[in-house]
PDB file of C-alpha atoms and ligand atoms in Angstrom:
ATOM      1  CA  GLN A   1     164.198 244.133 162.749  1.00  0.00           C
ATOM      2  CA  ARG A   2     166.531 245.195 165.495  1.00  0.00           C
ATOM      3  CA  ASP A   3     169.484 243.008 166.490  1.00  0.00           C
ATOM      4  CA  LEU A   4     168.721 241.569 169.922  1.00  0.00           C
ATOM      5  CA  LYS A   5     172.283 240.801 171.007  1.00  0.00           C
ATOM      6  CA  GLY A   6     174.201 242.550 173.760  1.00  0.00           C
ATOM      7  CA  LEU A   7     174.083 243.646 177.357  1.00  0.00           C
ATOM      8  CA  PHE A   8     170.721 244.352 178.973  1.00  0.00           C
ATOM      9  CA  SER A   9     169.856 245.750 182.357  1.00  0.00           C
ATOM     10  CA  ALA A  10     166.939 243.938 183.921  1.00  0.00           C
ATOM     11  CA  LEU A  11     165.227 247.215 184.675  1.00  0.00           C
ATOM     12  CA  LEU A  12     164.649 248.176 188.317  1.00  0.00           C
ATOM     13  CA  VAL A  13     161.471 250.090 189.096  1.00  0.00           C
ATOM     14  CA  SER A  14     161.412 252.974 191.542  1.00  0.00           C
ATOM     15  CA  PHE A  15     158.526 252.825 194.020  1.00  0.00           C
ATOM     16  CA  ASP A  16     157.549 255.448 196.587  1.00  0.00           C
ATOM     17  CA  GLU A  17     157.237 254.569 200.278  1.00  0.00           C
ATOM     18  CA  GLN A  18     153.621 253.490 199.757  1.00  0.00           C
ATOM     19  CA  GLY A  19     154.670 251.093 196.991  1.00  0.00           C
ATOM     20  CA  ASN A  20     153.321 253.170 194.088  1.00  0.00           C
ATOM     21  CA  ILE A  21     155.305 253.577 190.873  1.00  0.00           C
ATOM     22  CA  ASN A  22     157.557 256.643 191.072  1.00  0.00           C
ATOM     23  CA  GLU A  23     157.530 257.677 187.423  1.00  0.00           C
ATOM     24  CA  LYS A  24     160.180 260.373 187.767  1.00  0.00           C
ATOM     25  CA  GLY A  25     162.527 257.939 189.503  1.00  0.00           C
ATOM     26  CA  LEU A  26     161.848 255.194 186.966  1.00  0.00           C
ATOM     27  CA  ARG A  27     162.739 257.586 184.146  1.00  0.00           C
ATOM     28  CA  GLN A  28     165.989 258.446 185.944  1.00  0.00           C
ATOM     29  CA  ILE A  29     166.907 254.743 186.217  1.00  0.00           C
ATOM     30  CA  ILE A  30     166.260 254.333 182.489  1.00  0.00           C
ATOM     31  CA  ARG A  31     168.377 257.407 181.698  1.00  0.00           C
ATOM     32  CA  TYR A  32     171.210 256.123 183.891  1.00  0.00           C
ATOM     33  CA  ASN A  33     171.154 252.852 181.952  1.00  0.00           C
ATOM     34  CA  ILE A  34     171.332 254.733 178.667  1.00  0.00           C
ATOM     35  CA  ASP A  35     173.678 257.616 179.511  1.00  0.00           C
ATOM     36  CA  VAL A  36     176.028 256.088 182.091  1.00  0.00           C
ATOM     37  CA  ASN A  37     175.856 252.298 181.784  1.00  0.00           C
ATOM     38  CA  HIS A  38     175.595 252.449 177.980  1.00  0.00           C
ATOM     39  CA  MET A  39     173.477 249.331 177.843  1.00  0.00           C
ATOM     40  CA  ASP A  40     172.490 247.778 174.531  1.00  0.00           C
ATOM     41  CA  GLY A  41     169.016 247.201 175.861  1.00  0.00           C
ATOM     42  CA  LEU A  42     166.565 246.972 178.726  1.00  0.00           C
ATOM     43  CA  TYR A  43     164.663 243.933 179.914  1.00  0.00           C
ATOM     44  CA  VAL A  44     161.461 245.421 181.278  1.00  0.00           C
ATOM     45  CA  GLY A  45     159.100 243.588 183.625  1.00  0.00           C
ATOM     46  CA  GLY A  46     161.477 240.951 184.908  1.00  0.00           C
ATOM     47  CA  SER A  47     162.135 239.658 188.401  1.00  0.00           C
ATOM     48  CA  THR A  48     164.259 242.741 189.005  1.00  0.00           C
ATOM     49  CA  GLY A  49     161.295 244.926 188.063  1.00  0.00           C
ATOM     50  CA  GLU A  50     159.356 243.307 190.955  1.00  0.00           C
ATOM     51  CA  ASN A  51     156.908 242.417 188.209  1.00  0.00           C
ATOM     52  CA  PHE A  52     155.190 239.482 189.865  1.00  0.00           C
ATOM     53  CA  MET A  53     153.910 241.742 192.636  1.00  0.00           C
ATOM     54  CA  LEU A  54     152.223 244.206 190.257  1.00  0.00           C
ATOM     55  CA  SER A  55     148.756 244.601 188.725  1.00  0.00           C
ATOM     56  CA  THR A  56     148.206 244.391 184.970  1.00  0.00           C
ATOM     57  CA  ASP A  57     147.668 248.156 184.788  1.00  0.00           C
ATOM     58  CA  GLU A  58     150.902 248.835 186.650  1.00  0.00           C
ATOM     59  CA  LYS A  59     152.823 246.509 184.331  1.00  0.00           C
ATOM     60  CA  LYS A  60     151.377 248.364 181.327  1.00  0.00           C
ATOM     61  CA  ARG A  61     152.297 251.739 182.791  1.00  0.00           C
ATOM     62  CA  ILE A  62     155.915 250.631 183.307  1.00  0.00           C
ATOM     63  CA  PHE A  63     156.110 249.318 179.723  1.00  0.00           C
ATOM     64  CA  GLU A  64     154.766 252.672 178.493  1.00  0.00           C
ATOM     65  CA  ILE A  65     157.155 254.755 180.559  1.00  0.00           C
ATOM     66  CA  ALA A  66     160.175 252.684 179.498  1.00  0.00           C
ATOM     67  CA  LYS A  67     159.310 253.025 175.820  1.00  0.00           C
ATOM     68  CA  ASP A  68     158.529 256.709 176.143  1.00  0.00           C
ATOM     69  CA  GLU A  69     161.828 257.464 177.915  1.00  0.00           C
ATOM     70  CA  ALA A  70     164.057 255.168 175.856  1.00  0.00           C
ATOM     71  CA  LYS A  71     162.385 255.757 172.478  1.00  0.00           C
ATOM     72  CA  ASP A  72     164.570 253.911 169.964  1.00  0.00           C
ATOM     73  CA  SER A  73     167.883 254.554 171.701  1.00  0.00           C
ATOM     74  CA  LEU A  74     168.294 250.939 172.788  1.00  0.00           C
ATOM     75  CA  THR A  75     166.672 247.524 172.378  1.00  0.00           C
ATOM     76  CA  LEU A  76     163.602 246.846 174.498  1.00  0.00           C
ATOM     77  CA  ILE A  77     162.466 243.398 175.597  1.00  0.00           C
ATOM     78  CA  ALA A  78     159.246 243.079 177.604  1.00  0.00           C
ATOM     79  CA  GLN A  79     158.790 240.215 180.046  1.00  0.00           C
ATOM     80  CA  VAL A  80     155.070 239.387 179.853  1.00  0.00           C
ATOM     81  CA  GLY A  81     155.005 235.939 181.456  1.00  0.00           C
ATOM     82  CA  SER A  82     152.541 235.224 184.220  1.00  0.00           C
ATOM     83  CA  VAL A  83     150.614 232.252 185.600  1.00  0.00           C
ATOM     84  CA  ASN A  84     147.615 234.057 184.135  1.00  0.00           C
ATOM     85  CA  LEU A  85     147.990 233.176 180.456  1.00  0.00           C
ATOM     86  CA  LYS A  86     145.249 235.602 179.408  1.00  0.00           C
ATOM     87  CA  GLU A  87     147.168 238.410 181.078  1.00  0.00           C
ATOM     88  CA  SER A  88     150.356 237.345 179.257  1.00  0.00           C
ATOM     89  CA  VAL A  89     148.579 237.479 175.895  1.00  0.00           C
ATOM     90  CA  GLU A  90     147.080 240.882 176.725  1.00  0.00           C
ATOM     91  CA  LEU A  91     150.506 242.238 177.704  1.00  0.00           C
ATOM     92  CA  ALA A  92     152.186 240.691 174.653  1.00  0.00           C
ATOM     93  CA  LYS A  93     149.728 242.545 172.404  1.00  0.00           C
ATOM     94  CA  PHE A  94     150.140 245.739 174.409  1.00  0.00           C
ATOM     95  CA  VAL A  95     153.933 245.847 174.168  1.00  0.00           C
ATOM     96  CA  THR A  96     153.973 244.772 170.536  1.00  0.00           C
ATOM     97  CA  ASP A  97     151.711 247.727 169.744  1.00  0.00           C
ATOM     98  CA  LEU A  98     154.078 249.972 171.720  1.00  0.00           C
ATOM     99  CA  GLY A  99     156.945 248.845 169.482  1.00  0.00           C
ATOM    100  CA  TYR A 100     158.932 246.565 171.791  1.00  0.00           C
ATOM    101  CA  ASP A 101     161.634 244.676 169.894  1.00  0.00           C
ATOM    102  CA  ALA A 102     160.896 241.319 171.504  1.00  0.00           C
ATOM    103  CA  ILE A 103     158.886 239.733 174.259  1.00  0.00           C
ATOM    104  CA  SER A 104     159.971 237.266 176.880  1.00  0.00           C
ATOM    105  CA  ALA A 105     158.009 235.065 179.249  1.00  0.00           C
ATOM    106  CA  VAL A 106     159.017 233.260 182.396  1.00  0.00           C
ATOM    107  CA  THR A 107     158.085 229.581 182.488  1.00  0.00           C
ATOM    108  CA  PRO A 108     154.679 229.361 184.204  1.00  0.00           C
ATOM    109  CA  PHE A 109     155.262 228.777 187.915  1.00  0.00           C
ATOM    110  CA  TYR A 110     153.622 227.783 191.206  1.00  0.00           C
ATOM    111  CA  TYR A 111     151.580 224.850 189.824  1.00  0.00           C
ATOM    112  CA  LYS A 112     153.477 221.846 188.515  1.00  0.00           C
ATOM    113  CA  PHE A 113     152.618 222.301 184.845  1.00  0.00           C
ATOM    114  CA  THR A 114     153.502 219.500 182.435  1.00  0.00           C
ATOM    115  CA  PHE A 115     155.907 220.245 179.603  1.00  0.00           C
ATOM    116  CA  ASP A 116     153.021 220.099 177.093  1.00  0.00           C
ATOM    117  CA  GLU A 117     151.240 222.771 179.104  1.00  0.00           C
ATOM    118  CA  ILE A 118     154.389 224.901 179.140  1.00  0.00           C
ATOM    119  CA  LYS A 119     154.792 224.477 175.389  1.00  0.00           C
ATOM    120  CA  ASN A 120     151.178 225.447 174.805  1.00  0.00           C
ATOM    121  CA  TYR A 121     151.696 228.527 177.007  1.00  0.00           C
ATOM    122  CA  TYR A 122     154.620 229.755 174.876  1.00  0.00           C
ATOM    123  CA  ASN A 123     152.985 228.982 171.552  1.00  0.00           C
ATOM    124  CA  THR A 124     149.785 230.736 172.675  1.00  0.00           C
ATOM    125  CA  ILE A 125     151.553 233.931 173.751  1.00  0.00           C
ATOM    126  CA  ILE A 126     153.778 234.260 170.703  1.00  0.00           C
ATOM    127  CA  GLY A 127     151.024 233.063 168.367  1.00  0.00           C
ATOM    128  CA  ALA A 128     148.929 236.075 169.383  1.00  0.00           C
ATOM    129  CA  VAL A 129     151.444 238.665 168.181  1.00  0.00           C
ATOM    130  CA  ASP A 130     153.814 239.503 165.356  1.00  0.00           C
ATOM    131  CA  ASN A 131     156.935 239.535 167.489  1.00  0.00           C
ATOM    132  CA  ARG A 132     159.837 237.409 168.759  1.00  0.00           C
ATOM    133  CA  MET A 133     159.869 235.412 171.995  1.00  0.00           C
ATOM    134  CA  ILE A 134     162.719 234.796 174.414  1.00  0.00           C
ATOM    135  CA  ILE A 135     162.120 232.024 176.939  1.00  0.00           C
ATOM    136  CA  TYR A 136     162.925 233.044 180.519  1.00  0.00           C
ATOM    137  CA  SER A 137     164.372 230.014 182.292  1.00  0.00           C
ATOM    138  CA  ILE A 138     165.057 230.499 186.009  1.00  0.00           C
ATOM    139  CA  PRO A 139     164.648 227.075 187.644  1.00  0.00           C
ATOM    140  CA  PHE A 140     165.758 228.099 191.114  1.00  0.00           C
ATOM    141  CA  LEU A 141     162.767 230.433 191.441  1.00  0.00           C
ATOM    142  CA  THR A 142     160.189 228.615 189.291  1.00  0.00           C
ATOM    143  CA  GLY A 143     161.081 224.951 189.857  1.00  0.00           C
ATOM    144  CA  VAL A 144     160.862 224.439 186.073  1.00  0.00           C
ATOM    145  CA  ASP A 145     164.072 222.822 184.838  1.00  0.00           C
ATOM    146  CA  MET A 146     163.908 221.972 181.122  1.00  0.00           C
ATOM    147  CA  SER A 147     166.091 219.501 179.247  1.00  0.00           C
ATOM    148  CA  LEU A 148     167.993 220.053 176.021  1.00  0.00           C
ATOM    149  CA  SER A 149     165.316 218.250 174.019  1.00  0.00           C
ATOM    150  CA  GLN A 150     162.556 220.301 175.649  1.00  0.00           C
ATOM    151  CA  PHE A 151     164.363 223.513 174.703  1.00  0.00           C
ATOM    152  CA  GLY A 152     164.555 222.010 171.221  1.00  0.00           C
ATOM    153  CA  GLU A 153     160.786 221.469 171.131  1.00  0.00           C
ATOM    154  CA  LEU A 154     160.166 225.085 172.111  1.00  0.00           C
ATOM    155  CA  PHE A 155     162.782 226.349 169.644  1.00  0.00           C
ATOM    156  CA  SER A 156     161.054 224.433 166.833  1.00  0.00           C
ATOM    157  CA  ASN A 157     158.674 227.415 166.743  1.00  0.00           C
ATOM    158  CA  PRO A 158     160.671 229.903 164.616  1.00  0.00           C
ATOM    159  CA  LYS A 159     159.184 232.829 166.545  1.00  0.00           C
ATOM    160  CA  ILE A 160     160.864 231.525 169.708  1.00  0.00           C
ATOM    161  CA  VAL A 161     164.294 232.977 169.085  1.00  0.00           C
ATOM    162  CA  GLY A 162     166.223 232.502 172.296  1.00  0.00           C
ATOM    163  CA  VAL A 163     166.493 231.919 176.010  1.00  0.00           C
ATOM    164  CA  LYS A 164     167.439 233.969 179.017  1.00  0.00           C
ATOM    165  CA  PHE A 165     169.418 231.343 180.856  1.00  0.00           C
ATOM    166  CA  THR A 166     169.422 232.094 184.584  1.00  0.00           C
ATOM    167  CA  GLN A 167     170.970 228.875 185.737  1.00  0.00           C
ATOM    168  CA  ALA A 168     174.446 227.671 186.665  1.00  0.00           C
ATOM    169  CA  ASP A 169     174.334 224.482 184.589  1.00  0.00           C
ATOM    170  CA  PHE A 170     177.206 225.147 182.214  1.00  0.00           C
ATOM    171  CA  TYR A 171     176.985 221.687 180.686  1.00  0.00           C
ATOM    172  CA  LEU A 172     173.416 222.401 179.569  1.00  0.00           C
ATOM    173  CA  LEU A 173     174.458 225.882 178.411  1.00  0.00           C
ATOM    174  CA  GLU A 174     177.212 224.384 176.247  1.00  0.00           C
ATOM    175  CA  ARG A 175     174.801 221.778 174.831  1.00  0.00           C
ATOM    176  CA  ILE A 176     172.240 224.462 173.939  1.00  0.00           C
ATOM    177  CA  ARG A 177     174.982 226.579 172.303  1.00  0.00           C
ATOM    178  CA  LYS A 178     176.241 223.653 170.218  1.00  0.00           C
ATOM    179  CA  THR A 179     172.803 222.329 169.266  1.00  0.00           C
ATOM    180  CA  PHE A 180     171.089 225.627 168.440  1.00  0.00           C
ATOM    181  CA  PRO A 181     173.757 227.907 166.954  1.00  0.00           C
ATOM    182  CA  ASP A 182     171.102 230.231 165.513  1.00  0.00           C
ATOM    183  CA  LYS A 183     169.180 230.814 168.739  1.00  0.00           C
ATOM    184  CA  LEU A 184     170.055 233.637 171.125  1.00  0.00           C
ATOM    185  CA  ILE A 185     171.318 232.814 174.604  1.00  0.00           C
ATOM    186  CA  TYR A 186     171.528 235.426 177.362  1.00  0.00           C
ATOM    187  CA  ALA A 187     173.503 234.874 180.556  1.00  0.00           C
ATOM    188  CA  GLY A 188     171.161 235.493 183.485  1.00  0.00           C
ATOM    189  CA  PHE A 189     173.642 235.359 186.361  1.00  0.00           C
ATOM    190  CA  ASP A 190     175.836 238.458 186.369  1.00  0.00           C
ATOM    191  CA  GLU A 191     178.380 236.756 188.648  1.00  0.00           C
ATOM    192  CA  MET A 192     178.974 234.136 185.923  1.00  0.00           C
ATOM    193  CA  LEU A 193     179.145 236.453 182.918  1.00  0.00           C
ATOM    194  CA  LEU A 194     182.743 235.557 182.074  1.00  0.00           C
ATOM    195  CA  PRO A 195     182.333 231.753 181.835  1.00  0.00           C
ATOM    196  CA  ALA A 196     179.008 232.187 180.028  1.00  0.00           C
ATOM    197  CA  THR A 197     180.667 234.492 177.484  1.00  0.00           C
ATOM    198  CA  VAL A 198     183.460 231.975 176.961  1.00  0.00           C
ATOM    199  CA  LEU A 199     180.770 229.417 176.117  1.00  0.00           C
ATOM    200  CA  GLY A 200     179.399 231.740 173.476  1.00  0.00           C
ATOM    201  CA  VAL A 201     176.334 233.512 174.840  1.00  0.00           C
ATOM    202  CA  ASP A 202     174.997 236.320 172.644  1.00  0.00           C
ATOM    203  CA  GLY A 203     174.364 238.667 175.508  1.00  0.00           C
ATOM    204  CA  ALA A 204     173.443 239.007 179.135  1.00  0.00           C
ATOM    205  CA  ILE A 205     170.460 240.255 181.108  1.00  0.00           C
ATOM    206  CA  GLY A 206     170.902 241.133 184.745  1.00  0.00           C
ATOM    207  CA  SER A 207     169.994 243.242 187.720  1.00  0.00           C
ATOM    208  CA  THR A 208     173.441 244.461 188.739  1.00  0.00           C
ATOM    209  CA  TYR A 209     174.124 246.093 185.355  1.00  0.00           C
ATOM    210  CA  ASN A 210     171.754 248.885 186.500  1.00  0.00           C
ATOM    211  CA  ILE A 211     174.660 250.129 188.649  1.00  0.00           C
ATOM    212  CA  ASN A 212     177.657 248.081 187.475  1.00  0.00           C
ATOM    213  CA  GLY A 213     177.042 248.173 183.733  1.00  0.00           C
ATOM    214  CA  ARG A 214     180.478 249.500 182.890  1.00  0.00           C
ATOM    215  CA  ARG A 215     182.244 246.554 184.521  1.00  0.00           C
ATOM    216  CA  GLY A 216     179.771 244.189 182.866  1.00  0.00           C
ATOM    217  CA  ARG A 217     180.698 245.703 179.509  1.00  0.00           C
ATOM    218  CA  GLN A 218     184.414 245.232 180.197  1.00  0.00           C
ATOM    219  CA  ILE A 219     183.952 241.572 181.127  1.00  0.00           C
ATOM    220  CA  PHE A 220     181.794 240.874 178.071  1.00  0.00           C
ATOM    221  CA  GLU A 221     184.084 242.619 175.574  1.00  0.00           C
ATOM    222  CA  LEU A 222     187.345 241.294 177.073  1.00  0.00           C
ATOM    223  CA  ALA A 223     186.028 237.732 177.140  1.00  0.00           C
ATOM    224  CA  LYS A 224     184.809 237.939 173.545  1.00  0.00           C
ATOM    225  CA  ALA A 225     188.297 239.162 172.577  1.00  0.00           C
ATOM    226  CA  GLN A 226     189.796 236.110 174.380  1.00  0.00           C
ATOM    227  CA  LYS A 227     191.444 238.338 176.981  1.00  0.00           C
ATOM    228  CA  ILE A 228     190.512 235.988 179.771  1.00  0.00           C
ATOM    229  CA  THR A 229     193.002 237.059 182.432  1.00  0.00           C
ATOM    230  CA  GLU A 230     191.935 240.697 182.137  1.00  0.00           C
ATOM    231  CA  ALA A 231     188.259 239.730 182.071  1.00  0.00           C
ATOM    232  CA  LEU A 232     188.714 237.626 185.199  1.00  0.00           C
ATOM    233  CA  GLU A 233     190.211 240.566 187.085  1.00  0.00           C
ATOM    234  CA  VAL A 234     187.068 242.588 186.401  1.00  0.00           C
ATOM    235  CA  GLN A 235     184.829 239.620 187.212  1.00  0.00           C
ATOM    236  CA  HIS A 236     186.602 239.258 190.571  1.00  0.00           C
ATOM    237  CA  VAL A 237     185.883 242.888 191.505  1.00  0.00           C
ATOM    238  CA  THR A 238     182.330 242.510 190.198  1.00  0.00           C
ATOM    239  CA  ASN A 239     181.781 239.409 192.283  1.00  0.00           C
ATOM    240  CA  ASP A 240     183.131 241.076 195.430  1.00  0.00           C
ATOM    241  CA  LEU A 241     180.527 243.760 194.751  1.00  0.00           C
ATOM    242  CA  ILE A 242     177.745 241.255 194.009  1.00  0.00           C
ATOM    243  CA  THR A 243     178.572 239.326 197.193  1.00  0.00           C
ATOM    244  CA  ASP A 244     178.277 242.556 199.191  1.00  0.00           C
ATOM    245  CA  ILE A 245     175.001 243.396 197.423  1.00  0.00           C
ATOM    246  CA  LEU A 246     173.513 239.960 198.067  1.00  0.00           C
ATOM    247  CA  ASP A 247     174.538 240.089 201.745  1.00  0.00           C
ATOM    248  CA  ASN A 248     172.752 243.426 202.165  1.00  0.00           C
ATOM    249  CA  GLY A 249     169.556 242.600 200.179  1.00  0.00           C
ATOM    250  CA  LEU A 250     169.622 242.365 196.372  1.00  0.00           C
ATOM    251  CA  TYR A 251     167.219 244.833 194.752  1.00  0.00           C
ATOM    252  CA  GLY A 252     167.093 247.238 197.708  1.00  0.00           C
ATOM    253  CA  THR A 253     170.861 247.580 197.767  1.00  0.00           C
ATOM    254  CA  ILE A 254     171.114 248.210 194.018  1.00  0.00           C
ATOM    255  CA  LYS A 255     168.486 250.939 194.479  1.00  0.00           C
ATOM    256  CA  LEU A 256     170.415 252.440 197.387  1.00  0.00           C
ATOM    257  CA  LEU A 257     173.621 252.397 195.314  1.00  0.00           C
ATOM    258  CA  LEU A 258     171.803 254.181 192.497  1.00  0.00           C
ATOM    259  CA  GLN A 259     170.646 256.772 195.021  1.00  0.00           C
ATOM    260  CA  GLU A 260     174.289 257.369 195.937  1.00  0.00           C
ATOM    261  CA  ALA A 261     174.865 257.960 192.220  1.00  0.00           C
ATOM    262  CA  GLY A 262     172.140 260.606 192.207  1.00  0.00           C
ATOM    263  CA  VAL A 263     169.294 258.491 190.821  1.00  0.00           C
ATOM    264  CA  ASP A 264     165.911 258.558 192.573  1.00  0.00           C
ATOM    265  CA  ALA A 265     165.605 254.751 192.626  1.00  0.00           C
ATOM    266  CA  GLY A 266     163.138 254.759 195.510  1.00  0.00           C
ATOM    267  CA  TYR A 267     162.000 251.806 197.558  1.00  0.00           C
ATOM    268  CA  CYS A 268     161.025 248.187 196.950  1.00  0.00           C
ATOM    269  CA  ARG A 269     157.436 247.054 196.895  1.00  0.00           C
ATOM    270  CA  GLU A 270     156.100 245.078 199.847  1.00  0.00           C
ATOM    271  CA  PRO A 271     156.217 242.212 200.718  1.00  0.00           C
ATOM    272  CA  MET A 272     159.862 243.072 200.035  1.00  0.00           C
ATOM    273  CA  LYS A 273     161.292 244.616 203.157  1.00  0.00           C
ATOM    274  CA  LYS A 274     161.664 248.285 204.004  1.00  0.00           C
ATOM    275  CA  TYR A 275     165.163 249.685 204.298  1.00  0.00           C
ATOM    276  CA  THR A 276     166.708 249.564 207.757  1.00  0.00           C
ATOM    277  CA  PRO A 277     169.204 252.246 208.845  1.00  0.00           C
ATOM    278  CA  GLU A 278     171.922 249.547 208.884  1.00  0.00           C
ATOM    279  CA  MET A 279     171.151 248.580 205.306  1.00  0.00           C
ATOM    280  CA  VAL A 280     171.309 252.190 204.147  1.00  0.00           C
ATOM    281  CA  ALA A 281     174.616 252.766 205.967  1.00  0.00           C
ATOM    282  CA  ARG A 282     176.099 249.585 204.512  1.00  0.00           C
ATOM    283  CA  ALA A 283     175.033 250.598 200.972  1.00  0.00           C
ATOM    284  CA  LYS A 284     176.907 253.895 201.397  1.00  0.00           C
ATOM    285  CA  GLU A 285     180.042 251.923 202.352  1.00  0.00           C
ATOM    286  CA  ILE A 286     179.616 249.602 199.374  1.00  0.00           C
ATOM    287  CA  TYR A 287     179.239 252.565 197.034  1.00  0.00           C
ATOM    288  CA  LYS A 288     182.449 254.165 198.332  1.00  0.00           C
ATOM    289  CA  LYS A 289     184.320 250.882 197.977  1.00  0.00           C
ATOM    290  CA  TYR A 290     183.407 250.141 194.335  1.00  0.00           C
ATOM    291  CA  PHE A 291     182.451 253.398 192.617  1.00  0.00           C
TER     292      PHE A 291
HETATM  293  O1  LIG B 301     167.443 238.656 190.304  1.00  0.00           O
HETATM  294  C1  LIG B 301     167.571 237.548 189.864  1.00  0.00           C
HETATM  295  C2  LIG B 301     166.892 236.433 190.514  1.00  0.00           C
HETATM  296  N1  LIG B 301     168.336 237.275 188.820  1.00  0.00           N
HETATM  297  C3  LIG B 301     168.956 238.312 188.045  1.00  0.00           C
HETATM  298  C4  LIG B 301     168.499 238.204 186.635  1.00  0.00           C
HETATM  299  O2  LIG B 301     168.745 236.937 186.100  1.00  0.00           O
HETATM  300  C5  LIG B 301     166.998 238.468 186.680  1.00  0.00           C
HETATM  301  C6  LIG B 301     170.442 238.336 188.155  1.00  0.00           C
HETATM  302  O3  LIG B 301     170.864 239.491 187.513  1.00  0.00           O
HETATM  303  C7  LIG B 301     166.507 239.168 185.547  1.00  0.00           C
HETATM  304  O4  LIG B 301     167.163 239.331 184.557  1.00  0.00           O
HETATM  305  C8  LIG B 301     165.133 239.663 185.648  1.00  0.00           C
HETATM  306  O5  LIG B 301     164.950 240.718 186.232  1.00  0.00           O
HETATM  307  O6  LIG B 301     164.223 239.014 185.170  1.00  0.00           O
HETATM  308  C9  LIG B 301     170.871 238.373 189.621  1.00  0.00           C
HETATM  309  O7  LIG B 301     170.185 239.369 190.325  1.00  0.00           O
HETATM  310  C10 LIG B 301     172.351 238.618 189.764  1.00  0.00           C
HETATM  311  O8  LIG B 301     173.054 237.715 188.981  1.00  0.00           O
HETATM  312  C11 LIG B 301     172.777 238.503 191.240  1.00  0.00           C
HETATM  313  O9  LIG B 301     172.637 237.178 191.691  1.00  0.00           O
HETATM  314  O10 LIG B 301     167.810 235.526 190.844  1.00  0.00           O
END
């Protein structure tokens, strides 16, 4: 079994102007993550992959392309979560057959599910496959905010091996680290990689590593080596960049920056907005400033 620790890009997907998957561009993004960013892994089908706007067939095609391009050169985690539990189970089986190293699932969203329903959702998905599950906790988008003891209930299933922690609650992060030393924790906010690493996360999964993976690596390695002052310098530059990216539109701007780097990262899928000329011009300035 492959070690799941390390730095992961939450894989961006290239779409053409009509919103169809641009396979050639997607392969280039994957290659850039392998050859230039030197990521330890890819998190496929996450928020960054615009996954919740895609059909089941499109999700499958992206999982196939990512595996075919990456082969065994880095760790692959597939995000299969959905409010459609049957779809999640179908995707979990699909990616397990493809050879993905682990699966992940966002907490079910939109409806106010009870914790027992959430627990049943996770146990159903992971019970259907011979694989490992990483919980995807992102309360600010899902509204699902779980307590330490609820994480403990989910972790009592040995196939649930970790959590992608996209929240800024560092008290809860510290409690999870202390209470579950054998579970994997991934930092989900790239702008907080340094403090999360100090608290002992095993890795990180994020959107900005698609373009800024080298700085992410520096922060992660420096912080693990207790070189906090040096790590903070890189985090400061990274956060200037992330602030500029967020101001200009998150996923679109990362795609435009990749285009400046020669990668055919394409467009976002509607309802995400089309690029405006101002946004494109600003992305060129951002690229010149940081790369
Ligand atoms: O894009 C979001 C939504 N969060 C990502 C990451 O946690 C999502 C984060 O990298 C992810 O891994 C996924 O695709 O599933 C941010 O984009 C970044 O820290 C900038 O705020 O919030």
